[in-house]
Coordinates of C-alpha atoms in Angstrom, one line a residue:
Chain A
X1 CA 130.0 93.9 74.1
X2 CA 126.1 93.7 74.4
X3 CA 124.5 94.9 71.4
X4 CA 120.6 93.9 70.5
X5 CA 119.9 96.4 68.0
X6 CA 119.3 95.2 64.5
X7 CA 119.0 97.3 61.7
X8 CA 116.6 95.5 59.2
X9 CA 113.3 93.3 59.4
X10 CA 115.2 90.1 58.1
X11 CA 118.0 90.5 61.2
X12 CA 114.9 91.3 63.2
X13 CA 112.8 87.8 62.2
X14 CA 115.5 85.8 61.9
X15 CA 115.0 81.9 63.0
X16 CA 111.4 82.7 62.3
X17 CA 109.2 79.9 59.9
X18 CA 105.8 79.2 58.8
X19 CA 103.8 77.8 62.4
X20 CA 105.4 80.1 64.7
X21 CA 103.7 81.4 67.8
X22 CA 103.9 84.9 68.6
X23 CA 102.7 87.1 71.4
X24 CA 102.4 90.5 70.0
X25 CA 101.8 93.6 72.5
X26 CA 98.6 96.4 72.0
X27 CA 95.7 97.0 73.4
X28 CA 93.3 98.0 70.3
X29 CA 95.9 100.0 68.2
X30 CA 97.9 101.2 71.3
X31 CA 101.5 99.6 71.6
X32 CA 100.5 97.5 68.6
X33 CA 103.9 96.3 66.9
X34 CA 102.8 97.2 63.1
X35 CA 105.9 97.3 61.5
X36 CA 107.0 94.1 63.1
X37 CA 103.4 92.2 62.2
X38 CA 103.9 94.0 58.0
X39 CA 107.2 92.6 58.1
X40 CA 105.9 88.8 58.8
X41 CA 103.7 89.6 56.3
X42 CA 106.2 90.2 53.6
X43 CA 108.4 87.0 54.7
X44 CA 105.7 85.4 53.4
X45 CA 104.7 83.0 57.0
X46 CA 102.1 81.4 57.5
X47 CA 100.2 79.3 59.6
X48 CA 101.0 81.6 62.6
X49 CA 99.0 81.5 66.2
X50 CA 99.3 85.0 67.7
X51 CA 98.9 85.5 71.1
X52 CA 97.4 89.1 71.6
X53 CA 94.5 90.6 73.4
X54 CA 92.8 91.5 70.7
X55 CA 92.8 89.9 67.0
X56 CA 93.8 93.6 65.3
X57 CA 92.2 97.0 65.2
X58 CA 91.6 99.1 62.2
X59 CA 93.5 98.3 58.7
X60 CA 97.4 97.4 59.8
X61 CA 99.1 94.9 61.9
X62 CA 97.0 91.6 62.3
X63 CA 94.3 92.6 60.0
X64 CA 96.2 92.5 57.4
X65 CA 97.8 89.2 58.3
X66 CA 94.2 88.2 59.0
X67 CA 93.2 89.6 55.7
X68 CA 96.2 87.3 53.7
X69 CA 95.0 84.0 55.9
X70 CA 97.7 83.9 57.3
X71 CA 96.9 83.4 61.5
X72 CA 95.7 79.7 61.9
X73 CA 94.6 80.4 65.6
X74 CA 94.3 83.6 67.9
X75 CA 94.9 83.3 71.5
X76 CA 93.0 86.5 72.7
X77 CA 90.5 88.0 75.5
X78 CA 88.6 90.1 72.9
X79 CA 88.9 88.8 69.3
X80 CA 86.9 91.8 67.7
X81 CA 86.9 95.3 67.0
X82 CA 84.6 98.3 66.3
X83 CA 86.3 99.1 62.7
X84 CA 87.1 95.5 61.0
X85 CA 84.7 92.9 59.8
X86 CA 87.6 90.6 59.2
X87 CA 88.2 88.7 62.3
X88 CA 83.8 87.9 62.1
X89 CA 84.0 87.0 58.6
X90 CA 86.7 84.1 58.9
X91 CA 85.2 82.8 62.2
X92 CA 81.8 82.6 60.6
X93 CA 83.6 80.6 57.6
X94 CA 85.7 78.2 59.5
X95 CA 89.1 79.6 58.6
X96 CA 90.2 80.7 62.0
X97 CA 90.8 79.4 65.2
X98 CA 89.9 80.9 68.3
X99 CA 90.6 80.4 72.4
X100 CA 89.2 82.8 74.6
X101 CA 90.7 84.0 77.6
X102 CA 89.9 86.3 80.1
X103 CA 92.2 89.7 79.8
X104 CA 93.3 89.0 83.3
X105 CA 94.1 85.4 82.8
X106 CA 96.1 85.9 79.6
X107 CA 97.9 88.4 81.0
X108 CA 98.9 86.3 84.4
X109 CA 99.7 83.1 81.9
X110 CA 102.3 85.0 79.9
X111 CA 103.9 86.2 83.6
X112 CA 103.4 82.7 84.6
X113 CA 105.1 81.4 81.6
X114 CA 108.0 84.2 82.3
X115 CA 108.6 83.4 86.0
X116 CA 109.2 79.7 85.9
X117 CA 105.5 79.2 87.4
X118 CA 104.3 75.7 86.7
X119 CA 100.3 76.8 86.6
X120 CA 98.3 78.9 89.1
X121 CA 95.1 78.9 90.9
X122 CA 92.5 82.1 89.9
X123 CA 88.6 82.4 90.9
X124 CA 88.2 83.9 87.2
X125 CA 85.5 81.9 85.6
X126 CA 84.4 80.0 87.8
X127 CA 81.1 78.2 86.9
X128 CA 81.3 79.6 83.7
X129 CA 82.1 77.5 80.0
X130 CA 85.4 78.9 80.0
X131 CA 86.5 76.6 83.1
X132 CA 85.5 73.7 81.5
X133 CA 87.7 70.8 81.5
X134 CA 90.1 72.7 84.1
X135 CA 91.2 71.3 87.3
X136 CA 89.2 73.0 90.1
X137 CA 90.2 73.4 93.6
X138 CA 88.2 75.0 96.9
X139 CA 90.6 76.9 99.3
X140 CA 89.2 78.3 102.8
X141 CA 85.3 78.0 101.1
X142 CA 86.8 79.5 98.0
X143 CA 86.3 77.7 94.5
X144 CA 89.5 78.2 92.0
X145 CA 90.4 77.0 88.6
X146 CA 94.0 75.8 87.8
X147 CA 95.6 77.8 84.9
X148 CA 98.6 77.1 83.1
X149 CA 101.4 79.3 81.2
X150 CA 101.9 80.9 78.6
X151 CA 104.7 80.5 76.5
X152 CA 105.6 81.7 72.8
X153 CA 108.6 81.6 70.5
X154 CA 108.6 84.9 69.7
X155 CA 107.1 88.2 71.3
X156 CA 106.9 91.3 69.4
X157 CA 106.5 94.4 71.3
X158 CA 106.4 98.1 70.8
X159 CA 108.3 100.2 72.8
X160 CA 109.2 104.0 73.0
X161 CA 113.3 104.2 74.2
X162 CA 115.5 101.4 74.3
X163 CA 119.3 101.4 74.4
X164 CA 121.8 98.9 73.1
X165 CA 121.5 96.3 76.2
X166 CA 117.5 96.4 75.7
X167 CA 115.7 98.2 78.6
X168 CA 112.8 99.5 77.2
X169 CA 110.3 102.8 78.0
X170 CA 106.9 102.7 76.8
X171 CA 104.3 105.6 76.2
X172 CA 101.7 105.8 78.4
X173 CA 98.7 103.3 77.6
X174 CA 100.7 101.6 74.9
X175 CA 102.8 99.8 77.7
X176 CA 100.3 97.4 78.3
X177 CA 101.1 94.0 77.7
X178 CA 105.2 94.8 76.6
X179 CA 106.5 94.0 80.0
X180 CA 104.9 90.7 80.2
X181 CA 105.2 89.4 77.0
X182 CA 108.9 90.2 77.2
X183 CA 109.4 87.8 79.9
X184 CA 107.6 84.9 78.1
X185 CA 109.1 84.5 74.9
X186 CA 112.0 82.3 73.8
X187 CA 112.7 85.4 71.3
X188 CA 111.7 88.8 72.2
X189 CA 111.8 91.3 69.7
X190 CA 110.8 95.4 69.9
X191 CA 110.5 98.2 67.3
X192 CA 111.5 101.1 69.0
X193 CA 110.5 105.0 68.5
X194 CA 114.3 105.5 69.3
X195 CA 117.3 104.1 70.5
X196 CA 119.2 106.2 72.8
X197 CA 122.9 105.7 74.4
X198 CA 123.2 103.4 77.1
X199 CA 123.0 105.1 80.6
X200 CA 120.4 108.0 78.8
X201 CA 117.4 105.6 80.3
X202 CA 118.0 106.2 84.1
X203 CA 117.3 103.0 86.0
X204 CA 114.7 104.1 88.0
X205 CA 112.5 104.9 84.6
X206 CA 113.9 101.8 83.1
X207 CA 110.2 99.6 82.6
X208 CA 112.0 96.2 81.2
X209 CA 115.0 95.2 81.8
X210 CA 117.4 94.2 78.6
X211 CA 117.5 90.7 80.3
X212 CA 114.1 90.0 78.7
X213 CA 115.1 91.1 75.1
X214 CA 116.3 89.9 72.6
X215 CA 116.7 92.1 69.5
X216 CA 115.8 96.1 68.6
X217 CA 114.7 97.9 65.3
X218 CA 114.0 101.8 65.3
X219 CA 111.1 102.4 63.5
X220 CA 110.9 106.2 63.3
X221 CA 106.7 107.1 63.6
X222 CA 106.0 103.7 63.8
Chain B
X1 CA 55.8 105.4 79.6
X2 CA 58.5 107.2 81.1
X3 CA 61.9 105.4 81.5
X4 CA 65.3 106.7 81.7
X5 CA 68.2 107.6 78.9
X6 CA 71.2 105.6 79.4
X7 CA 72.8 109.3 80.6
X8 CA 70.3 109.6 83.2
X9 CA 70.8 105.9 84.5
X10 CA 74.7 107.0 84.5
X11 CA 73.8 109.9 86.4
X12 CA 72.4 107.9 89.0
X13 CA 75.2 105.9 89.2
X14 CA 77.0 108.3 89.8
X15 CA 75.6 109.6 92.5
X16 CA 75.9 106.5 94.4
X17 CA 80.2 107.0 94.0
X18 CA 81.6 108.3 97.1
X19 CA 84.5 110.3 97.5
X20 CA 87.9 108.4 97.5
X21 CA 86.3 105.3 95.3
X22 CA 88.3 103.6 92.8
X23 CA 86.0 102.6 90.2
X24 CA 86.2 100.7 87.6
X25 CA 83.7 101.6 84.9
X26 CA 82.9 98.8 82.1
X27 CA 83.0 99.5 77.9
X28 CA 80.1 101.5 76.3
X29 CA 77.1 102.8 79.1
X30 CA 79.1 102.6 82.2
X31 CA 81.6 104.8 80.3
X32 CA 79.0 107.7 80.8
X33 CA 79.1 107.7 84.7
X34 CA 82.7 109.5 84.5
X35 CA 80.9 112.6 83.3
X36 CA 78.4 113.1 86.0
X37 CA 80.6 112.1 89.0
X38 CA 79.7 115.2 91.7
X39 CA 82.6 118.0 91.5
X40 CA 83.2 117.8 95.1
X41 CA 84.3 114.2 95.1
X42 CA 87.3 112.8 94.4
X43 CA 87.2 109.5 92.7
X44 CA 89.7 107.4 90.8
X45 CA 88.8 105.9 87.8
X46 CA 91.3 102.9 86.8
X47 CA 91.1 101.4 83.2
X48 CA 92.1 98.0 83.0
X49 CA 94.9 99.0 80.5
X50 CA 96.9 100.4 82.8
X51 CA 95.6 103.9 84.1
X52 CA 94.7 104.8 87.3
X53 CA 93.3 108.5 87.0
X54 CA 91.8 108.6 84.1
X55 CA 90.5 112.1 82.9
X56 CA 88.0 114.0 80.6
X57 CA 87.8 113.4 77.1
X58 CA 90.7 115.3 75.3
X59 CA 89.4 118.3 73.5
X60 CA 89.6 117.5 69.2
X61 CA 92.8 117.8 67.9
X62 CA 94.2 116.8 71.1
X63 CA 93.9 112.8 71.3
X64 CA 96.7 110.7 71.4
X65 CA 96.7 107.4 70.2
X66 CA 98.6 106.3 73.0
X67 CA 96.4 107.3 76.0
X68 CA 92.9 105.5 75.0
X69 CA 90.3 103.8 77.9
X70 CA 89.4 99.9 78.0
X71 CA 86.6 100.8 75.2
X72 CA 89.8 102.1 72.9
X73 CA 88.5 105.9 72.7
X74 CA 91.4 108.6 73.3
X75 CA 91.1 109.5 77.5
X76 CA 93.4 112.4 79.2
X77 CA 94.9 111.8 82.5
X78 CA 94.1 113.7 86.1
X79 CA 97.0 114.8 88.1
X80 CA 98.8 112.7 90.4
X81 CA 97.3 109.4 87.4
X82 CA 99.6 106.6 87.1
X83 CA 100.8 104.2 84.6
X84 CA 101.2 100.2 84.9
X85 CA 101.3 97.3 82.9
X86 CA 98.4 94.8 82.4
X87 CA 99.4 91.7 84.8
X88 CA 99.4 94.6 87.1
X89 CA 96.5 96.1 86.3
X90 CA 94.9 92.7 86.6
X91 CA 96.4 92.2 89.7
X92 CA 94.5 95.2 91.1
X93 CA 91.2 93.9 89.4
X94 CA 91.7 90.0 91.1
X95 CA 93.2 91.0 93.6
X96 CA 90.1 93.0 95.0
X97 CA 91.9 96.3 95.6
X98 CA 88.8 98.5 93.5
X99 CA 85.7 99.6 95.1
X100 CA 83.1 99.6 92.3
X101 CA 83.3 98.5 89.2
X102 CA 80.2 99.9 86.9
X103 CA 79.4 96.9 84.0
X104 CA 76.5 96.3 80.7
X105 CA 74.7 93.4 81.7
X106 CA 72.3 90.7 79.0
X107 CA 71.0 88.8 82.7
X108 CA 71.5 89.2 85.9
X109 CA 69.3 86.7 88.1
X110 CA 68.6 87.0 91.7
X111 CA 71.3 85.4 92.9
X112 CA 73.3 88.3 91.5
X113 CA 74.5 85.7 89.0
X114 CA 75.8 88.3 85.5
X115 CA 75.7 87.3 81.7
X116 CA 77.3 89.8 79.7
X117 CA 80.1 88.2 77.5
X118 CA 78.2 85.7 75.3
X119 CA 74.6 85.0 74.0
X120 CA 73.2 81.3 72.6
X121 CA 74.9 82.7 68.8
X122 CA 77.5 80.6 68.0
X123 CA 77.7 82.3 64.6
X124 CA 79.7 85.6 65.7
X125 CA 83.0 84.9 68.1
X126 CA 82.7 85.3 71.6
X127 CA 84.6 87.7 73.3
X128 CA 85.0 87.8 77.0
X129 CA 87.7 90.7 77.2
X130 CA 88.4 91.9 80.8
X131 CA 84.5 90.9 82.1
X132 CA 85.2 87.7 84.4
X133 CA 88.0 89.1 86.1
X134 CA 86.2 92.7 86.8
X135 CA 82.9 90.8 88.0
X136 CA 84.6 88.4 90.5
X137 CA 87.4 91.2 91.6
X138 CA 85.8 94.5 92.7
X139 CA 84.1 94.9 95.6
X140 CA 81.1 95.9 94.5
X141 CA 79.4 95.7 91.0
X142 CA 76.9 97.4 89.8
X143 CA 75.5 97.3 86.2
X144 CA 73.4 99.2 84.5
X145 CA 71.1 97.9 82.0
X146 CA 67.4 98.0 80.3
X147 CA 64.8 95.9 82.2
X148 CA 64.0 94.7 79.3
X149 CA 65.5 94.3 75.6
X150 CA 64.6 95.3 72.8
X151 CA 61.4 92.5 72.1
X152 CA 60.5 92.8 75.6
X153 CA 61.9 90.2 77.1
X154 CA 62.9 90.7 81.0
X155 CA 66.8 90.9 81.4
X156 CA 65.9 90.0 85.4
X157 CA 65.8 86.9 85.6
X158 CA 65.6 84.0 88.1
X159 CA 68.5 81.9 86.8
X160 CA 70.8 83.3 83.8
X161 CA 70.1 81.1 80.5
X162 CA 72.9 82.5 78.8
X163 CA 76.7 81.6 80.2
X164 CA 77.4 83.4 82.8
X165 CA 80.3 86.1 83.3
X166 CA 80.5 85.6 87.0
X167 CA 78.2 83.5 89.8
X168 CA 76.8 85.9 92.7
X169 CA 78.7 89.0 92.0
X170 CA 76.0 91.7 91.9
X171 CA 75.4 93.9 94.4
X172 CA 72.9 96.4 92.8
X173 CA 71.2 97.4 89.4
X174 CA 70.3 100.8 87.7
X175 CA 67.8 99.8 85.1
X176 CA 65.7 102.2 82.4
X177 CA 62.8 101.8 85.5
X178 CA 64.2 101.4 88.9
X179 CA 66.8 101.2 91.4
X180 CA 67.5 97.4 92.5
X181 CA 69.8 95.8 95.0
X182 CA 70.5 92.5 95.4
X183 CA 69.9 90.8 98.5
X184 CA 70.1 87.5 100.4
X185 CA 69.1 86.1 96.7
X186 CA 66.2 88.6 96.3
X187 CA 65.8 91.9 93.7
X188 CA 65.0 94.1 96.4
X189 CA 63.6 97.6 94.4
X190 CA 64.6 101.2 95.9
X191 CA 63.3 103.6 93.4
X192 CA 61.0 103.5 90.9
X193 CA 60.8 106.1 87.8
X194 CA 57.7 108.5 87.9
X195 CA 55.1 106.9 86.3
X196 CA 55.8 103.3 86.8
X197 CA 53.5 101.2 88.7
X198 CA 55.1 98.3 91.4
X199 CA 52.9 96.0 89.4
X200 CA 54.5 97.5 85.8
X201 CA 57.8 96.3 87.2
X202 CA 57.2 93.1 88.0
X203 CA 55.8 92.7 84.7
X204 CA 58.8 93.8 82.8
X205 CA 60.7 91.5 85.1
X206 CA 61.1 87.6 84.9
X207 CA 61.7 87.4 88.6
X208 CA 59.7 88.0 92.3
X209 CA 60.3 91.8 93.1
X210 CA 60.4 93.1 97.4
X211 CA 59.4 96.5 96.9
X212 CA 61.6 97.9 99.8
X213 CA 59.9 99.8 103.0
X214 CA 61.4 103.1 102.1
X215 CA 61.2 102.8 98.3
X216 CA 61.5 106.1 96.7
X217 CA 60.9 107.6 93.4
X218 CA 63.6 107.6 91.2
X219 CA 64.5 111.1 90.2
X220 CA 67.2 112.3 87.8
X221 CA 67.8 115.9 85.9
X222 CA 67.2 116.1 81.9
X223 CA 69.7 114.4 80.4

């Protein structure tokens, strides 16, 4: 029998140790994996580099990890937000590592790292200082930088409905990066608004398939 | 000296969407063209995290955390929206599938060259966010900016000096002052605000201005 759900946050991190690379899914605050990022936090890891299109929104999640140094590096399109000095504060002081990627790129370097693609060709940034010291390549007239994928040990993602074999639902704008990042982790991991029975999802509304999960934990109003 | 608001350069913007556009429309200013789109069009307005069909502003009380625009504040949808992921959303951003994508600008040179991710301040981070892949993906970009910033220096420029978002991707600007396309590597002006000379805007500007044959005033409602 298949069965992925988990029922606490140490089943749920398990294999997890200081150094580990995480993708973690949200846009801003939506689809943000909270519960799953406090949890880290309470194991106690450090050194982690998170993969995420932003470096945190408002007070939870990767502010606070940010807030505890615990994030060595962030792999991100947009590192800061509107309500948190944080992320500024420990750039300006040397105690955080940053690599800038464009949204479009990130995202297609996860799915790259997912599918088994060895790197890809993309006219984003072209002739500009985030292209440096990438292979470039002219097709039909057309310059092109080489990118390469994206892998992590671990994704965390938040979901809305999964059942026990792992296909997930998402709510509206918060499915943003989850289906990617579920393809591209050795471990992929989802807090859930709730679990349902198996066959309750129909498959045409099923979003990702359980073959890209790993594990499940209902959080309730996460 | 007259000059627009950043409402009334939106509203020009909008004017220039024409029914059946998808349209992109860039974090902070270009936000503001969704609310003066004409009634009797019907445009599509995709946010790189995952909506096509974005709608109004949800009435207070009514946001939900869940449903917010690329610039993170709480959006509504329009019926017959849809829902996507992000590699697809990027997909339909690089893969050239949008019309118009509306973007903030620090240069733009005549070459249609844009710089709007990163100044010459190393101090802050530098964020790029979904910029690069907007500016080399839609068909057309336009930006709207000031002509100038805030100590007067011209944001039109003959070459960027700050890095650059995209090389040659401009295809017009709405500025505080005038109406400008971008052509065969030339600011060519269409419309001028009341009250500003052809000589004016060449001074605010740090590149050659062609006033256009049929260059118009540029008029817009109190906003």
């Amino acid at each position: 029998m298949i069965d992925k759900r988990v029922y606490d946050f140490d089943a749920a991190l398990e294999g997890m140790a200081d150094g580990a690379t995480i993708m973690s899914s949200g846009f801003g605050a939506a689809g943000a994996p909270q519960e799953l990022l406090e949890a880290v936090l309470d194991c106690g890891f450090r050194d982690l580099v998170i993969i995420s299109n932003n470096a945190g929104e408002g007070e939870r999640g990767l502010i606070k990890l940010l807030k505890e140094k615990r994030i060595a590096k962030v792999i991100c399109s947009f590192p800061t937000s509107s309500n948190s000095e944080i992320t500024k504060e420990l750039y300006a002081a040397g105690l955080l590592e940053l690599e800038i990627v464009p949204q479009g790129t990130l995202s297609e370097r996860m799915r790259a790292g997912g599918a088994g693609i060895g790197g890809f060709y993309t006219r984003t940034s072209v002739d500009t200082p985030l292209a440096e010291g990438k292979e470039s390549r002219s097709f039909e007239g057309i310059d092109y930088v080489l990118e390469r994928p994206l892998t992590a040990q671990f994704a965390f993602i938040k979901a809305r409905e999964a059942d026990r074999w792992g296909n997930l639902t998402y709510n509206l704008s918060a499915r943003n990066f989850g289906p990617t990042m579920a393809m591209a982790a050795d471990t992929t991991i989802v807090q859930v608004d709730q679990i349902v029975e198996l066959g309750d999802i129909d498959p045409e509304q099923v979003v990702t398939p359980g073959i890209y999960v790993d594990r499940i934990i209902e959080v309730k109003g996460g | 000296m007259a000059r627009l608001s950043r409402k009334q350069i939106a509203w020009r913007v909008a004017q220039d969407i024409q029914d059946g556009t998808y349209v992109n429309l860039g974090i902070g200013a270009p936000e503001l063209v969704a609310n003066y789109l004409p009634d009797d069009r019907e445009v599509i307005i995709h946010c790189e995290n995952g909506l096509l069909g974005m709608g109004p502003t949800p009435p207070e009380g009514e946001e939900n955390p869940d449903l917010i625009n690329a610039g993170k504040k709480p959006v509504t949808l329009v019926n017959g929206a849809s829902i996507f992921h992000h590699t697809d959303s990027f997909a339909m951003i690089r893969g050239g599938h949008l019309d118009i994508c509306v973007l903030g600008a620090f240069q733009v040179s005549e070459r249609g060259d844009l710089a709007n991710w990163a100044t010459l301040d190393n101090s802050r981070p530098p964020g790029v966010g979904g910029a690069m892949d907007l500016a080399l993906g839609a068909k057309d970009v336009f930006i709207i900016t000031d002509q100038c910033t805030r100590d007067d220096q011209p944001k039109l420029l003959e070459s960027c000096t700050y890095p650059l978002t995209g090389k040659g991707v401009v295809s017009r600007v709405y500025t505080d002052h005038a109406l400008i396309d971008l052509e065969n590597n030339t600011f060519v002006v269409r419309e001028i605000v009341e009250g500003i000379s052809q000589e004016e805007l060449q001074n605010m500007t740090g590149a050659n201005l062609v006033i256009a044959d049929n260059c118009t005033t540029l008029r817009t409602p109190e906003l």
